[in-house]
Every structure is written in C-alpha cells, then in structure tokens.
Amino acid sequence: MFDALGGWGRRRKPPLRLVHSRPRLGSAPPPERLSARLARRWRRWRNPVLYLLALAVIYAALMLGSPWDQLTTLKHYAAGLNCASARAVGLAPARRGEPGYWWRNDRDGDGEACEVWPR
C-alpha cells in the first residue's frame, strides 16, 4: 500500500543535524583535560609501540635461549628455511648440535644437514 510518506512502506530518513565543527570567531576552544590529551596521544602511538615491544620480547627470547652469540644465532635461524639459505649464510654442512643444523634439512637422518652429494 502506498503511504503518505512517499513510498511503498518506506520510512523517512531522520533529518540531518547540522553540527558546527568550527568554533565561532572570537571564542576560545574549551580547555581540554590532561587525561583526554594523553588518551588521544596514546591512541595514535599505541600500535607502533606495541609492535616494537612485541619485537623486542621475541628478539630477547630468541637470543637468551641460544647457546651461541647473536650473529651466529641469527645465522642459525636464517639457515632453518632450506639448504640454499644455510649455504648462503655459511653454515652448511652442519652436524647435529652445531649452529645451522635443522632436522628438516637432514634428509637421510645421519646427523649432518645440507651435506654435499657427489655427482
């Protein structure tokens, strides 16, 4: 049924409210509370700060749990992808217990990963 509002059972949209975003000339903006300013700044910097904090925690966990120095530990984690990356960082071939040894890179299970195969 066609109603008086201009359609078949449709409701009219509420009228738009005009909100002035700029203060009138000659008036000072209302004073902002310190907590509101700090909350606004925290919202702006929250994500980058949390990402950096998470990266620092992960880096510390990886470095503290390793028996080797930092550079060797980073090379060890880089060598975990595949044998090409282990050769690129200079840790191939690697024996069990040495940096650069990952069980998934040891195809024949003899304790030596990324060994050179004779052709």
mmCIF file of C-alpha atoms in Angstrom:
data_model
loop_
_atom_site.group_PDB
_atom_site.id
_atom_site.type_symbol
_atom_site.label_atom_id
_atom_site.label_comp_id
_atom_site.label_asym_id
_atom_site.label_seq_id
_atom_site.Cartn_x
_atom_site.Cartn_y
_atom_site.Cartn_z
ATOM 1 C CA MET A 1 0.000 0.000 0.000
ATOM 2 C CA PHE A 2 1.261 3.448 -0.889
ATOM 3 C CA ASP A 3 1.650 5.562 2.223
ATOM 4 C CA ALA A 4 1.745 9.274 2.803
ATOM 5 C CA LEU A 5 5.497 9.320 3.433
ATOM 6 C CA GLY A 6 6.349 8.869 -0.209
ATOM 7 C CA GLY A 7 6.784 5.187 -0.885
ATOM 8 C CA TRP A 8 5.619 1.671 -0.506
ATOM 9 C CA GLY A 9 6.046 1.152 3.208
ATOM 10 C CA ARG A 10 9.325 3.081 3.383
ATOM 11 C CA ARG A 11 10.189 5.180 6.348
ATOM 12 C CA ARG A 12 11.538 8.639 6.004
ATOM 13 C CA LYS A 13 15.112 9.243 6.995
ATOM 14 C CA PRO A 14 15.561 11.391 10.070
ATOM 15 C CA PRO A 15 16.562 14.973 9.300
ATOM 16 C CA LEU A 16 20.269 15.731 9.292
ATOM 17 C CA ARG A 17 21.574 17.624 12.258
ATOM 18 C CA LEU A 18 23.929 20.414 11.447
ATOM 19 C CA VAL A 19 26.922 20.312 13.728
ATOM 20 C CA HIS A 20 29.333 23.201 13.582
ATOM 21 C CA SER A 21 32.845 21.821 13.720
ATOM 22 C CA ARG A 22 34.498 25.220 13.980
ATOM 23 C CA PRO A 23 34.048 27.473 16.971
ATOM 24 C CA ARG A 24 32.634 30.908 16.385
ATOM 25 C CA LEU A 25 35.039 33.749 15.745
ATOM 26 C CA GLY A 26 36.345 35.318 18.895
ATOM 27 C CA SER A 27 35.630 32.360 21.167
ATOM 28 C CA ALA A 28 38.355 30.216 22.655
ATOM 29 C CA PRO A 29 38.139 26.426 22.421
ATOM 30 C CA PRO A 30 37.115 24.718 25.635
ATOM 31 C CA PRO A 31 40.033 23.651 27.810
ATOM 32 C CA GLU A 32 40.916 20.018 27.310
ATOM 33 C CA ARG A 33 41.664 17.790 30.248
ATOM 34 C CA LEU A 34 45.151 16.359 30.524
ATOM 35 C CA SER A 35 43.807 12.806 30.591
ATOM 36 C CA ALA A 36 41.931 13.366 27.331
ATOM 37 C CA ARG A 37 45.094 14.695 25.647
ATOM 38 C CA LEU A 38 47.143 11.750 26.896
ATOM 39 C CA ALA A 39 44.461 9.288 25.770
ATOM 40 C CA ARG A 40 44.421 10.827 22.294
ATOM 41 C CA ARG A 41 48.214 10.639 22.043
ATOM 42 C CA TRP A 42 48.211 7.041 23.299
ATOM 43 C CA ARG A 43 45.650 6.055 20.669
ATOM 44 C CA ARG A 44 47.896 7.492 17.963
ATOM 45 C CA TRP A 45 51.072 5.750 19.162
ATOM 46 C CA ARG A 46 49.565 2.569 20.606
ATOM 47 C CA ASN A 47 50.017 0.189 17.645
ATOM 48 C CA PRO A 48 53.628 1.068 16.734
ATOM 49 C CA VAL A 49 54.664 0.959 20.392
ATOM 50 C CA LEU A 50 53.039 -2.436 20.910
ATOM 51 C CA TYR A 51 54.634 -3.823 17.731
ATOM 52 C CA LEU A 52 58.083 -2.648 18.804
ATOM 53 C CA LEU A 53 57.556 -4.060 22.276
ATOM 54 C CA ALA A 54 56.495 -7.432 20.835
ATOM 55 C CA LEU A 55 59.533 -7.485 18.537
ATOM 56 C CA ALA A 56 61.841 -6.700 21.450
ATOM 57 C CA VAL A 57 60.331 -9.511 23.547
ATOM 58 C CA ILE A 58 60.635 -12.032 20.699
ATOM 59 C CA TYR A 59 64.216 -10.983 19.949
ATOM 60 C CA ALA A 60 65.171 -11.245 23.629
ATOM 61 C CA ALA A 61 63.562 -14.678 23.922
ATOM 62 C CA LEU A 62 65.434 -15.957 20.880
ATOM 63 C CA MET A 63 68.774 -14.527 21.991
ATOM 64 C CA LEU A 64 68.538 -15.598 25.642
ATOM 65 C CA GLY A 65 67.596 -19.148 24.715
ATOM 66 C CA SER A 66 70.562 -19.643 22.416
ATOM 67 C CA PRO A 67 73.966 -21.036 23.426
ATOM 68 C CA TRP A 68 75.730 -19.056 20.661
ATOM 69 C CA ASP A 69 76.499 -15.363 20.186
ATOM 70 C CA GLN A 70 73.969 -13.071 18.488
ATOM 71 C CA LEU A 71 75.369 -13.178 14.949
ATOM 72 C CA THR A 72 75.656 -16.967 14.959
ATOM 73 C CA THR A 73 72.145 -17.275 16.379
ATOM 74 C CA LEU A 74 70.711 -15.058 13.645
ATOM 75 C CA LYS A 75 72.550 -17.104 11.026
ATOM 76 C CA HIS A 76 71.196 -20.288 12.617
ATOM 77 C CA TYR A 77 67.604 -19.056 12.343
ATOM 78 C CA ALA A 78 68.194 -17.895 8.767
ATOM 79 C CA ALA A 79 69.575 -21.352 7.877
ATOM 80 C CA GLY A 80 66.359 -23.009 9.039
ATOM 81 C CA LEU A 81 64.484 -22.257 5.840
ATOM 82 C CA ASN A 82 66.318 -24.603 3.488
ATOM 83 C CA CYS A 83 69.794 -25.712 2.465
ATOM 84 C CA ALA A 84 70.220 -22.848 0.000
ATOM 85 C CA SER A 85 69.807 -20.330 2.808
ATOM 86 C CA ALA A 86 72.151 -22.354 5.038
ATOM 87 C CA ARG A 87 74.796 -22.217 2.327
ATOM 88 C CA ALA A 88 74.168 -18.503 1.795
ATOM 89 C CA VAL A 89 74.902 -17.658 5.449
ATOM 90 C CA GLY A 90 77.869 -20.038 5.554
ATOM 91 C CA LEU A 91 76.559 -22.698 7.932
ATOM 92 C CA ALA A 92 76.294 -25.670 5.583
ATOM 93 C CA PRO A 93 77.068 -28.513 6.040
ATOM 94 C CA ALA A 94 76.167 -28.639 9.725
ATOM 95 C CA ARG A 95 76.288 -31.541 12.175
ATOM 96 C CA ARG A 96 73.801 -32.203 14.951
ATOM 97 C CA GLY A 97 74.381 -29.727 17.814
ATOM 98 C CA GLU A 98 76.141 -27.137 15.637
ATOM 99 C CA PRO A 99 74.601 -23.870 14.507
ATOM 100 C CA GLY A 100 72.806 -24.306 11.209
ATOM 101 C CA TYR A 101 71.576 -27.853 11.879
ATOM 102 C CA TRP A 102 67.834 -28.330 11.481
ATOM 103 C CA TRP A 103 66.242 -31.772 11.419
ATOM 104 C CA ARG A 104 64.136 -30.894 8.383
ATOM 105 C CA ASN A 105 67.308 -30.155 6.368
ATOM 106 C CA ASP A 106 68.772 -33.558 7.263
ATOM 107 C CA ARG A 107 67.210 -35.725 4.552
ATOM 108 C CA ASP A 108 68.862 -39.052 5.295
ATOM 109 C CA GLY A 109 68.854 -38.689 9.107
ATOM 110 C CA ASP A 110 72.593 -39.267 9.585
ATOM 111 C CA GLY A 111 73.094 -36.142 11.736
ATOM 112 C CA GLU A 112 74.547 -33.945 9.022
ATOM 113 C CA ALA A 113 72.286 -31.389 7.361
ATOM 114 C CA CYS A 114 72.805 -29.927 3.894
ATOM 115 C CA GLU A 115 75.695 -32.223 3.056
ATOM 116 C CA VAL A 116 77.249 -32.101 -0.382
ATOM 117 C CA TRP A 117 76.204 -35.003 -2.569
ATOM 118 C CA PRO A 118 78.698 -36.409 -5.105
ATOM 119 C CA ARG A 119 77.547 -36.119 -8.707
#
